[in-house]
Short mmCIF file of C-alpha atoms and ligand atoms in Angstrom, two decimals:
data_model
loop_
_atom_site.label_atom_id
_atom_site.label_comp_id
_atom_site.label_asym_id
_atom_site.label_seq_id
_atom_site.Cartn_x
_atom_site.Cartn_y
_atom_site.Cartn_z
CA UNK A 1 75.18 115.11 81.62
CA UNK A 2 78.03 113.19 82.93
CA UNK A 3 77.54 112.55 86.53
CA UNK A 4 81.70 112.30 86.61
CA UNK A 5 82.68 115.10 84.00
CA UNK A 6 80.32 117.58 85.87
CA UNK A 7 81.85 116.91 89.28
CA UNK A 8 84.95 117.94 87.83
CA UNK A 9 83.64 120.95 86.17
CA UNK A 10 81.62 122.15 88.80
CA UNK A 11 84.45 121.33 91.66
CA UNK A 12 81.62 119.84 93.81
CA UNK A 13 80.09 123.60 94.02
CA UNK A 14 76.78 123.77 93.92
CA UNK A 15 76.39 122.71 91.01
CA UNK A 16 72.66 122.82 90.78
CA UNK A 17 71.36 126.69 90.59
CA UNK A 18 68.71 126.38 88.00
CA UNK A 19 66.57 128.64 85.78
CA UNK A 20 64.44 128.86 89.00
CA UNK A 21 66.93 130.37 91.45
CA UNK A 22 68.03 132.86 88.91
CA UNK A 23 64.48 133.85 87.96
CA UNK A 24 63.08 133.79 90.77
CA UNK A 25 59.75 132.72 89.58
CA UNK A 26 59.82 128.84 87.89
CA UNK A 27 61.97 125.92 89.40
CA UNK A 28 63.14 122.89 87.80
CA UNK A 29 61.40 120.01 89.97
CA UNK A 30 62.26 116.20 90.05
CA UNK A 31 59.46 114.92 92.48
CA UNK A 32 59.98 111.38 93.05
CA UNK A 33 57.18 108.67 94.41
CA UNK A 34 57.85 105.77 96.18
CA UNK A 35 56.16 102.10 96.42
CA UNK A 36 53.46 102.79 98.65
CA UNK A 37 52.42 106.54 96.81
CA UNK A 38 51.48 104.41 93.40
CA UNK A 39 50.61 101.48 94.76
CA UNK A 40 47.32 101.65 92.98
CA UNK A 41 45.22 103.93 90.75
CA UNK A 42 43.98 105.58 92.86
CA UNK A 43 47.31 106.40 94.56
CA UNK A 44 48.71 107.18 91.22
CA UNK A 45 45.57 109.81 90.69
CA UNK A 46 46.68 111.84 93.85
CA UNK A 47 50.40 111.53 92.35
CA UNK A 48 48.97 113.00 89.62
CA UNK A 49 47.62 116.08 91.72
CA UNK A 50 50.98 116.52 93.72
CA UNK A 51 52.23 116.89 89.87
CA UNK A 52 49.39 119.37 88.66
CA UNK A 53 50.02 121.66 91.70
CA UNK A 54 53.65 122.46 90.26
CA UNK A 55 52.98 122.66 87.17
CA UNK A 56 50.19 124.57 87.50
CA UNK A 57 52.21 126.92 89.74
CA UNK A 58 54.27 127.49 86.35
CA UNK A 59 57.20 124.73 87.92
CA UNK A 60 59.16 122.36 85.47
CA UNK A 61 58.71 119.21 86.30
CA UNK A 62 60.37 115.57 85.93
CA UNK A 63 58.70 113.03 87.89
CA UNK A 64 60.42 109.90 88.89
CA UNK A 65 58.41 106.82 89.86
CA UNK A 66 58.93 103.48 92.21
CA UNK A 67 57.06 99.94 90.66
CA UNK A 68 53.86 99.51 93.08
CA UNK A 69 54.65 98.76 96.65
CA UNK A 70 55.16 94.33 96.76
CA UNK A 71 55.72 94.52 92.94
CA UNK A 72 59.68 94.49 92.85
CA UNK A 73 59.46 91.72 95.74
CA UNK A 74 57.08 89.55 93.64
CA UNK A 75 59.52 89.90 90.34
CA UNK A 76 62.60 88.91 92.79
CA UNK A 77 60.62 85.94 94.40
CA UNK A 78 59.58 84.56 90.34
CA UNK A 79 63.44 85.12 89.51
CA UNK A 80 64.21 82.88 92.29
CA UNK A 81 61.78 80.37 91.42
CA UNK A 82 62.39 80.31 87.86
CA UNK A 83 66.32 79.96 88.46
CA UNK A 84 66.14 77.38 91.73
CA UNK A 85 69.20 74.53 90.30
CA UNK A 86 71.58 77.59 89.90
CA UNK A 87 72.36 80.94 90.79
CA UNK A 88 70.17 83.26 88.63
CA UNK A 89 72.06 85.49 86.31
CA UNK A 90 72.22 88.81 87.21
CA UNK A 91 71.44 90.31 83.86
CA UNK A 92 67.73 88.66 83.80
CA UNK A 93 67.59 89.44 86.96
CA UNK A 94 67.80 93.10 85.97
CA UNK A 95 65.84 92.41 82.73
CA UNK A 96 62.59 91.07 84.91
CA UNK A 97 62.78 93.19 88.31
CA UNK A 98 63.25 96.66 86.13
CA UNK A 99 59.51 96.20 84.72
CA UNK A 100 57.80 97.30 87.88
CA UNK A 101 58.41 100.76 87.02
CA UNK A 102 57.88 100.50 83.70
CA UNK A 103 54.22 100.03 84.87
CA UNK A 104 54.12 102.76 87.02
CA UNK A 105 55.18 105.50 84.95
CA UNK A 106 53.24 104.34 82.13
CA UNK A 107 50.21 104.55 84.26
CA UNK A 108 50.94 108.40 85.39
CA UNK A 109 51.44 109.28 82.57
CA UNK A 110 48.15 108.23 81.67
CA UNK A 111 46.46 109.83 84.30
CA UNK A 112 48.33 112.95 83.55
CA UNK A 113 47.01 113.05 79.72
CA UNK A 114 43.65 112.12 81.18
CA UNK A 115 43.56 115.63 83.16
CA UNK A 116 44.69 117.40 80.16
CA UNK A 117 48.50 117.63 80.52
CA UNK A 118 51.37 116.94 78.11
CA UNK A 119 52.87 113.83 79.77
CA UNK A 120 55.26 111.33 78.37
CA UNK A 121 57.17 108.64 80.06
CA UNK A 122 60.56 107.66 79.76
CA UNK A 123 62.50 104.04 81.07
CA UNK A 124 66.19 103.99 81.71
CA UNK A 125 67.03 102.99 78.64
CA UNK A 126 65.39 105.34 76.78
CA UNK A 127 66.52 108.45 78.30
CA UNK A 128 69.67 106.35 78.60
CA UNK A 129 70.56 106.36 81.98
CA UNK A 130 73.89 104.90 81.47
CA UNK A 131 75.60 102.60 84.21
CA UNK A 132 78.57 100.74 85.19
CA UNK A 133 78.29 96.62 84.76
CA UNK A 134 77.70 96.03 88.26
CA UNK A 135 73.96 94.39 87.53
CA UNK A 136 71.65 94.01 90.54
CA UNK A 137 73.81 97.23 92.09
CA UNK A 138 74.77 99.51 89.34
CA UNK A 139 75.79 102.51 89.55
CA UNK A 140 74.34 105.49 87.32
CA UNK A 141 77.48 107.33 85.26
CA UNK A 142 75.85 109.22 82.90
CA UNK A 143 72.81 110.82 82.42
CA UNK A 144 72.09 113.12 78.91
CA UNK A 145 69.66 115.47 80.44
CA UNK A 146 69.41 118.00 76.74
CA UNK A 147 66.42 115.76 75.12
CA UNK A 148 64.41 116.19 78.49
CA UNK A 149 65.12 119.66 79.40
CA UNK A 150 63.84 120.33 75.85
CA UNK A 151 60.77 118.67 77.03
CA UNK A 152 60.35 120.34 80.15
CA UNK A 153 60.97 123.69 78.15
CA UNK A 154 57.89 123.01 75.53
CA UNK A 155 55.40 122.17 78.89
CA UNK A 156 55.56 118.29 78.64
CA UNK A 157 55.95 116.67 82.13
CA UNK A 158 58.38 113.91 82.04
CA UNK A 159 57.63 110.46 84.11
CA UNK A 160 61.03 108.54 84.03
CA UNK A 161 61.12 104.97 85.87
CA UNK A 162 63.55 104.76 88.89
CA UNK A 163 65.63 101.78 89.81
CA UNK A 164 67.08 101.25 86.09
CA UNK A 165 69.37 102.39 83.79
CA UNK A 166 71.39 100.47 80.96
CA UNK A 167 74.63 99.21 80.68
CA UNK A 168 75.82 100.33 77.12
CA UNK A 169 78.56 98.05 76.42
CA UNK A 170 76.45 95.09 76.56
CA UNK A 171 73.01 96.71 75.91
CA UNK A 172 71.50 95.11 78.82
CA UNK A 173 68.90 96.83 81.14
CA UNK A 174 70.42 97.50 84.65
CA UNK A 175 69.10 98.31 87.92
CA UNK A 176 70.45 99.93 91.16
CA UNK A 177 69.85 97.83 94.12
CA UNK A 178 66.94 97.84 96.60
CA UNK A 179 65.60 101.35 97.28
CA UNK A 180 67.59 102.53 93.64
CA UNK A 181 64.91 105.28 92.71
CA UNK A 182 65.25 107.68 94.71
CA UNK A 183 69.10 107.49 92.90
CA UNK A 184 67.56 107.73 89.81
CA UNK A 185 66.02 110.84 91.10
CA UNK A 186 68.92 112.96 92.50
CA UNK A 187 70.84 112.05 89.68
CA UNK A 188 68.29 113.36 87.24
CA UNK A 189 67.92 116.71 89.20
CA UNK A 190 71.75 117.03 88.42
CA UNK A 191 71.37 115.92 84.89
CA UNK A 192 68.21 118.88 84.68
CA UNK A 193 70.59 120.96 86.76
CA UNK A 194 66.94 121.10 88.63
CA UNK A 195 66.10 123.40 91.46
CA UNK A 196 65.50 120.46 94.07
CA UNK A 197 64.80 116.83 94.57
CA UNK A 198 61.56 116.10 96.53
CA UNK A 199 61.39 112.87 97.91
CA UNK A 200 57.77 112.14 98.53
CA UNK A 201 57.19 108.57 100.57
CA UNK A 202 54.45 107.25 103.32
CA UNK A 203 56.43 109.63 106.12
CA UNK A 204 56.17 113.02 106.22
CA UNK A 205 60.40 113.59 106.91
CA UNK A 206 63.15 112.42 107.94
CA UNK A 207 62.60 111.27 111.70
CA UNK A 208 65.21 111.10 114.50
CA UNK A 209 64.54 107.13 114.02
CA UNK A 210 61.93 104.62 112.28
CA UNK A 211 58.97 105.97 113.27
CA UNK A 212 57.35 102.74 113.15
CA UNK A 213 59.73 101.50 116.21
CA UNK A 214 59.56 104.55 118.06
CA UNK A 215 56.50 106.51 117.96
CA UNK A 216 57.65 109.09 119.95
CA UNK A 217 60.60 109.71 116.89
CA UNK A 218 60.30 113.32 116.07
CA UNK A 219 60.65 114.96 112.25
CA UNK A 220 63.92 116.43 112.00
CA UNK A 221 63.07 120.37 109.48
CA UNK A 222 66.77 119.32 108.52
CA UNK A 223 69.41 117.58 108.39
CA UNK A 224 73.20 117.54 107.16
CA UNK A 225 74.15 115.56 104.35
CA UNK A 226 76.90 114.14 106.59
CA UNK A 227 74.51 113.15 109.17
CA UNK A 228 71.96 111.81 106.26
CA UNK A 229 74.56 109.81 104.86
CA UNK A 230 75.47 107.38 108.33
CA UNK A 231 71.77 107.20 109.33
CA UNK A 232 70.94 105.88 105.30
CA UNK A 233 74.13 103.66 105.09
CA UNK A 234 73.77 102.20 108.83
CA UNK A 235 70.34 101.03 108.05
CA UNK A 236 67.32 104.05 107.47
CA UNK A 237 65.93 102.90 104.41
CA UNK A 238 64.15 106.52 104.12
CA UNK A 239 67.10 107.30 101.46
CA UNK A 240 68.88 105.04 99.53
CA UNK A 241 72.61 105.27 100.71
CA UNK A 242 73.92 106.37 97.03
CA UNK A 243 71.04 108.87 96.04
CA UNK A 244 72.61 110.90 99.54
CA UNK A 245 76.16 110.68 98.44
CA UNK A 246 75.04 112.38 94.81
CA UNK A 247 73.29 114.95 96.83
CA UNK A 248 76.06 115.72 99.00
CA UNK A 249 78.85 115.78 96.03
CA UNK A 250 76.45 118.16 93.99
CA UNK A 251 74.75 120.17 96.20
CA UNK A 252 71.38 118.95 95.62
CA UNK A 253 68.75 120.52 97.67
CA UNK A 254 66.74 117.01 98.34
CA UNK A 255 63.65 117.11 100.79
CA UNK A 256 61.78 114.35 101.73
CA UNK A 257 58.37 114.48 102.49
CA UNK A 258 54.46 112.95 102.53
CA UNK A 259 52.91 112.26 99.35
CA UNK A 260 49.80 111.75 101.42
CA UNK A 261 49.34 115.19 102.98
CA UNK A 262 46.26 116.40 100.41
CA UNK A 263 48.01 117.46 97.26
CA UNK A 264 46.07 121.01 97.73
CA UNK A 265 46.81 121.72 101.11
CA UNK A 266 50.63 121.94 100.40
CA UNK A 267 51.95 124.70 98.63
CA UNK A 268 54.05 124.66 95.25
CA UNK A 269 57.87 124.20 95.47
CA UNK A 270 59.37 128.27 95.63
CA UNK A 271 62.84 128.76 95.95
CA UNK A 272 62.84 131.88 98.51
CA UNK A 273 60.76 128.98 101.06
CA UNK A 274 61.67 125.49 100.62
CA UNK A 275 61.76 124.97 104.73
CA UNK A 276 58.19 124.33 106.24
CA UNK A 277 57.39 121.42 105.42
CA UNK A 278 59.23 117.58 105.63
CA UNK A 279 63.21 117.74 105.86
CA UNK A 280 65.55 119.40 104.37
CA UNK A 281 69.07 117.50 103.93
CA UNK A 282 71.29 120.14 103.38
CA UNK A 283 75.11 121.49 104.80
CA UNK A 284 75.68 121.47 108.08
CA UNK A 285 76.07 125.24 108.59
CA UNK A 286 72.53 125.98 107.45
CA UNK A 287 71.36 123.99 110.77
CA UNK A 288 71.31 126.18 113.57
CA UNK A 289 70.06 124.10 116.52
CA UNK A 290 72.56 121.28 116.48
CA UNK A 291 71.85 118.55 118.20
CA UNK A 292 74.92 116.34 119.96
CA UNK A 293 73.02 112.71 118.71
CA UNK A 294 70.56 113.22 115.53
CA UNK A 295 69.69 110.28 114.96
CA UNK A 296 69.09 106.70 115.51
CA UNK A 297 69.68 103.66 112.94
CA UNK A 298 68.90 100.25 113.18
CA UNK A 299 70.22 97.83 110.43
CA UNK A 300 68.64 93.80 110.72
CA UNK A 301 70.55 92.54 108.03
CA UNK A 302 73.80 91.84 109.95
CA UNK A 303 75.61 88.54 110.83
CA UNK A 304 79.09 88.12 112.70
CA UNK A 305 81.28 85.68 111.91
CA UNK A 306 84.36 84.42 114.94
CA UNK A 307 87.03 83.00 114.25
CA UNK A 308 88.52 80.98 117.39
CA UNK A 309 91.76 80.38 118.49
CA UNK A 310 93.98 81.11 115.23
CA UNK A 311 97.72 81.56 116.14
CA UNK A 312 98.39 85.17 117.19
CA UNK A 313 101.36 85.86 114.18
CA UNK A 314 102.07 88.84 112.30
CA UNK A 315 100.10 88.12 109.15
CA UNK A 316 97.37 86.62 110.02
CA UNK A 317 94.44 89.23 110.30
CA UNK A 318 95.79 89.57 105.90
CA UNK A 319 95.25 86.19 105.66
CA UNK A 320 91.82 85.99 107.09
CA UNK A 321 90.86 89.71 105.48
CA UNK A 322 92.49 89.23 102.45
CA UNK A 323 90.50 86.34 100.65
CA UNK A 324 87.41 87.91 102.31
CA UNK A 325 88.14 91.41 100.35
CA UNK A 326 89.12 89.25 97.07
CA UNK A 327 85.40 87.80 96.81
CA UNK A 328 83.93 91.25 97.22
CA UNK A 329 82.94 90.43 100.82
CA UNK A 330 82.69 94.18 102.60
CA UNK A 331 83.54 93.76 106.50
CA UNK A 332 82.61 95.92 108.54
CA UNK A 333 83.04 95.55 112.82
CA UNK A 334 86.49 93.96 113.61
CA UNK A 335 87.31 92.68 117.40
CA UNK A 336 90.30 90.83 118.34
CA UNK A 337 90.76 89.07 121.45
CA UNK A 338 94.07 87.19 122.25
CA UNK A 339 93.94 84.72 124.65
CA UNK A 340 95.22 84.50 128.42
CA UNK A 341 98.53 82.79 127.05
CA UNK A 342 99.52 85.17 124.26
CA UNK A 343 99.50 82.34 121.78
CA UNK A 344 96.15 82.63 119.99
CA UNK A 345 93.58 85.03 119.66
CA UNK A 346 89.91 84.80 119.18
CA UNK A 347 88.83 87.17 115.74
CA UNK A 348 85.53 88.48 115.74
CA UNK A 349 83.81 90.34 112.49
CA UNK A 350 80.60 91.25 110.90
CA UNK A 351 79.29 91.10 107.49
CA UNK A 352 76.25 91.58 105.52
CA UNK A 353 73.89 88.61 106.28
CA UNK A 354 73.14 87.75 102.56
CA UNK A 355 77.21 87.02 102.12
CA UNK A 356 77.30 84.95 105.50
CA UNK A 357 77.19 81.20 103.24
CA UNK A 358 79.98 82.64 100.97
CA UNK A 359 81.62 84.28 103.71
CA UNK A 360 81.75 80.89 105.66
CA UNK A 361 83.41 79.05 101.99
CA UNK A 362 85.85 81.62 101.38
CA UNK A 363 87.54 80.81 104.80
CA UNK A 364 87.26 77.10 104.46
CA UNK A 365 89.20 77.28 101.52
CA UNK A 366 91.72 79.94 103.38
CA UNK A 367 92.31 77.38 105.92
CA UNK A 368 95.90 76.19 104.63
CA UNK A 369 97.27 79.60 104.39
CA UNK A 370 95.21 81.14 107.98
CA UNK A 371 96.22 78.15 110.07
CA UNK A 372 94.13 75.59 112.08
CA UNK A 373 91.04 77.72 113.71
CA UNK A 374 87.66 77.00 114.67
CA UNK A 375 84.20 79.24 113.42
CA UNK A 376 81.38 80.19 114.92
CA UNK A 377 78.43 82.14 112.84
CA UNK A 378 74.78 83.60 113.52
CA UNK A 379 72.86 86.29 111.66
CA UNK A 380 70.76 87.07 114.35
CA UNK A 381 72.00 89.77 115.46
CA UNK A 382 71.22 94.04 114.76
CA UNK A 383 73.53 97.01 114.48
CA UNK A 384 72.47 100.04 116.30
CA UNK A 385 73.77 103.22 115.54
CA UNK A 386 73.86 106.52 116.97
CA UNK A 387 74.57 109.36 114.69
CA UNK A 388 75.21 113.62 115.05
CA UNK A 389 77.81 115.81 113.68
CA UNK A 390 77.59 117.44 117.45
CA UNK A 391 79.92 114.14 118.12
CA UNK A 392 82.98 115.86 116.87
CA UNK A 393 83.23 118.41 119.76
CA UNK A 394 81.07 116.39 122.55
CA UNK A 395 82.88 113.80 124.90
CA UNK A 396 80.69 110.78 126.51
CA UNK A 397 77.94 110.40 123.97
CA UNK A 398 79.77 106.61 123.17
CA UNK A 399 80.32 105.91 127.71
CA UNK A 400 76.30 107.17 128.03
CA UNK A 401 75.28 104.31 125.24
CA UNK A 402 77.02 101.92 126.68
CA UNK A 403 75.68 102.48 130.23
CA UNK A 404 72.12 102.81 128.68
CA UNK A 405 72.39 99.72 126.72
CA UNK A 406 73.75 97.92 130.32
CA UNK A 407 71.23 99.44 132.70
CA UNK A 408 68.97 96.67 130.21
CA UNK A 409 71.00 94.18 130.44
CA UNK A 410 71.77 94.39 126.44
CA UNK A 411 75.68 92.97 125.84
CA UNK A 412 77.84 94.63 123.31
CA UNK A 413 79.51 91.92 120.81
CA UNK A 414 81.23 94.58 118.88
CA UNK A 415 81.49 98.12 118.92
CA UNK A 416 82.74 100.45 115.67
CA UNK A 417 83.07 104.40 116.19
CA UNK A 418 83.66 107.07 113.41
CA UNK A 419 83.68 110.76 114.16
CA UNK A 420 80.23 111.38 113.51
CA UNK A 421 78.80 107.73 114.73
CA UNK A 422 79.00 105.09 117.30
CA UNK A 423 77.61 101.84 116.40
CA UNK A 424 77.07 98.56 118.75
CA UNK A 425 75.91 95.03 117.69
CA UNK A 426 73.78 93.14 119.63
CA UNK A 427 71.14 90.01 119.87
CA UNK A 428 68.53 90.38 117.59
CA UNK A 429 66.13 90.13 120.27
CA UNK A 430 66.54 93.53 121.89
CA UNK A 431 67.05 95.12 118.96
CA UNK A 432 63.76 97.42 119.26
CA UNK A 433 64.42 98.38 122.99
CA UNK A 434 67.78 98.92 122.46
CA UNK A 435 66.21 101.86 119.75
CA UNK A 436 63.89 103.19 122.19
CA UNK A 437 66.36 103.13 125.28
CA UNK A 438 69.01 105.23 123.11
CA UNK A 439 66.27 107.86 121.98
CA UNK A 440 65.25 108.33 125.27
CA UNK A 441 68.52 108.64 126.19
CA UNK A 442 70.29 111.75 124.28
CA UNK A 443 67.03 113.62 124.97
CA UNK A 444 65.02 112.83 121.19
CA UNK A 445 61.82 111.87 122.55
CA UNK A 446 59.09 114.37 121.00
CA UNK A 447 55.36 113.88 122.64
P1 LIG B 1 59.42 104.46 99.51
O1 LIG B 1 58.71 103.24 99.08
O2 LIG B 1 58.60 105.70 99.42
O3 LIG B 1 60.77 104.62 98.89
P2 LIG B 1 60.65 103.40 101.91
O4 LIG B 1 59.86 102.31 102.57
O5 LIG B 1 61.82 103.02 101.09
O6 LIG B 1 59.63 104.29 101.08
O7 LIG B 1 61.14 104.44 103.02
C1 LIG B 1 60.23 105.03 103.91
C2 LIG B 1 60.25 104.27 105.24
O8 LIG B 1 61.53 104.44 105.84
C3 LIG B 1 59.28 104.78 106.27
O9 LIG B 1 58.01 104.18 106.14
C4 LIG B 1 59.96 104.42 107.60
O10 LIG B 1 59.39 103.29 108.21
C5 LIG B 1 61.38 104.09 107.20
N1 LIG B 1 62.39 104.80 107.99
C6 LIG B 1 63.47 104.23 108.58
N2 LIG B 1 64.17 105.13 109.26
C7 LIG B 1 63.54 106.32 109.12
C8 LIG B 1 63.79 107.64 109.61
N3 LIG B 1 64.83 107.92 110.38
N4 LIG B 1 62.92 108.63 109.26
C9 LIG B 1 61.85 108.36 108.47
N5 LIG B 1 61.56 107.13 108.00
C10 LIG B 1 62.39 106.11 108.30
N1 LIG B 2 61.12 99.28 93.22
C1 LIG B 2 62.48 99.21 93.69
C2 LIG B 2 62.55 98.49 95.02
O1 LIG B 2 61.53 98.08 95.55
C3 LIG B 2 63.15 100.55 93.75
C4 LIG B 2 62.58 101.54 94.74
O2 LIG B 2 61.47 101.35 95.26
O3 LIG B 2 63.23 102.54 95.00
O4 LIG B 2 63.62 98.30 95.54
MG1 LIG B 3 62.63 103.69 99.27
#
């Protein structure tokens, strides 16, 4: 199923009302494990269970599975190793880190034959799940969903790694970026024009922040794919940023939830009563008790860049901006600050830490065309974010941040606003009480 061609079709609809919703009896399932729920056999064995519940519940289900938790970080630390004159090309890269879940489904599938089910499992390039070029970060265009659905149909339970895909042109395995299976997953709900995504990981939901800064974070029943999107793109690594933006274009129904409540004390996925247990991300008017903040995001893997005294001319933010977009460098935060004169002006930005060393070439070789200017650079420093669609119609949720984050004595290097988010950078070092502060703050604290 084109992931493109069915957008068009579908308008953006919900585009996902399966066999279950019109039955009323069997849904189409994707459940999806993470790292930590197969990170060994016997992990993989209550996986397993989770599984046998729907099916024996008479669901359809296609399971989607995550390498072992440390196993992806071990393949990118021997890719680095083996490559350390050069930088390592990105389709090995792909070809090594992609075998993690190759592992993992293999061994659930397995342990699904071993209880006495029809299981098979299926890597990207099998099924294929087709993707753009963009190795190390591709993105997932097409997904044939017929031969599966078949499957499904005939009582086989399909185990499909996450994170991968293939890039047909070349015939190279891909892979998604950090976090890419639970991509994999929403777009193979859409592909099995499935009932709903469930997102099983080592938290039981989606909290109001990390709930391993904050204990007092509370489980949010739901949550709007709006709000889901900022919290996953300004740093909650509960949901890959991508797998929310599929959601929200098709209509997915995607929960997240604990694949280490016992598999038999939850009940089996039915459509009339999806909403007791994890979160549900879902439209905005299904959510009755807004809230004016949601959520809380914290992303580490910032560095700002400033660019002092540069000659205050039309022009010259293009000049500095311009090479920066040319190399594929995303900036994000932008302050300007011209000096007391009016001459010059003082340029301050932030980009993603792992680009700061490219970031820091790409201007030295701009220097002719930007002017004489002097840099300063550090990467230790966090973005916190506040998030809720409540925003829109509230005035002072930015003013009651800022005096928070003073009544600490935290300073504000930059500050970026959309309607639906406020985000502040700051040292590195108050990062955590900067997280607590603000969900004490707009009222999130639970008990
Ligand atoms: P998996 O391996 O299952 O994909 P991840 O580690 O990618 O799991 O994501 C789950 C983790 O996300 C949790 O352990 C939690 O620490 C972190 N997290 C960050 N922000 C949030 C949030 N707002 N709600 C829940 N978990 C969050
Ligand atoms: N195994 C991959 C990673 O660690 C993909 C995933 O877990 O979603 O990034
Ligand atoms: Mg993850």
């Amino acid at each position: 199923m084109r992931i493109r061609d069915r957008l068009a079709a579908d308008g953006g609809g919900r585009g996902v009302a399966g066999p279950g919703e019109a039955a009323g009896v069997m849904a189409v399932v994707v459940m999806k494990f993470g790292g930590t729920s197969v990170a060994n056999i016997e992990r993989i064995r209550n996986v397993a269970k989770h599984v046998k519940r729907e099916v024996d519940a008479g669901n359809k289900v296609a399971v989607v599975v995550s390498a072992m938790s440390g196993a992806t970080n071990q393949l990118v630390a021997w890719v680095k190793e083996a490559s350390p004159n050069r930088i390592y090309d990105p389709l090995e890269y792909d070809a090594v880190v992609a075998t993690g879940e190759q592992v993992t489904a293999g061994l659930l599938a397995l342990t699904l034959q071993d209880m006495g089910y029809k299981a098979r499992s299926w890597t990207g390039w099998q099924i294929p799940v087709k993707t753009s070029a963009a190795h190390g970060a591709a993105r997932i265009l097409d997904i044939p969903g017929e031969d599966i659905t078949k499957r499904l149909d005939a009582g086989e339970i399909a185990v499909v790694t996450g994170f991968q895909g293939i890039e047909p042109t070349a015939n190279r395995i891909s892979t998604l970026g950090r976090g890419g299976s639970d991509t994999s997953a929403v777009a193979l709900a859409v592909a099995l024009k499935a009932d709903v995504c469930d997102i099983y990981t080592d938290v039981d939901g989606v909290y109001t922040t990390d709930p391993r800064i904050v204990p007092k974070a509370r489980r949010l029943p739901k949550i709007s794919y709006e709000e889901m999107l900022e919290m996953a793109s300004l740093g909650s690594k509960v949901l890959q940023t991508r797998s929310v933006e599929l959601a929200m274009v098709y209509r997915v129904r995607t929960r997240v939830l604990s694949s280490f409540v016992a598999p038999e004390a939850m009940r089996a996925v039915d459509m009339k009563n999806l909403e007791d247990i994890g979160t549900i991300v879902c439209d905005e008017d299904e959510i009755v008790e807004q809230q004016v903040v949601s959520g809380i995001a914290y992303a580490k893997d910032e560095a700002k860049v400033t660019i002092l005294k540069v000659d205050d001319k039309p022009g010259v933010a293009a000049r500095i901006f311009g090479p920066l977009a040319e190399a594929n460098i995303n900036v994000d935060m932008i302050v300007q600050n011209v000096t007391p004169d009016g001459k010059q002006t003082d340029m301050t930005f932030t980009i993603q830490a792992a680009e700061l060393p490219r970031a820091l070439e790409v201007l030295k070789k701009a220097k002719a065309d930007i002017g004489p200017f002097e840099v300063k650079s550090s990467d230790d420093v966090v973005k916190i974010s506040v998030i809720g669609i409540g925003m829109r119609s509230h005035a002072g949720v930015a003013s009651q941040m800022f005096k928070a984050l003073s009544d600490k004595g935290i300073n504000i290097h930059a500050i970026s606003t959309s309607e639906i988010k406020i985000s502040v950078l700051i040292d590195a070092a108050y990062a955590e009480l900067a997280v607590r502060t603000l969900h004490s703050t707009y009222g999130l604290d639970g008990d």
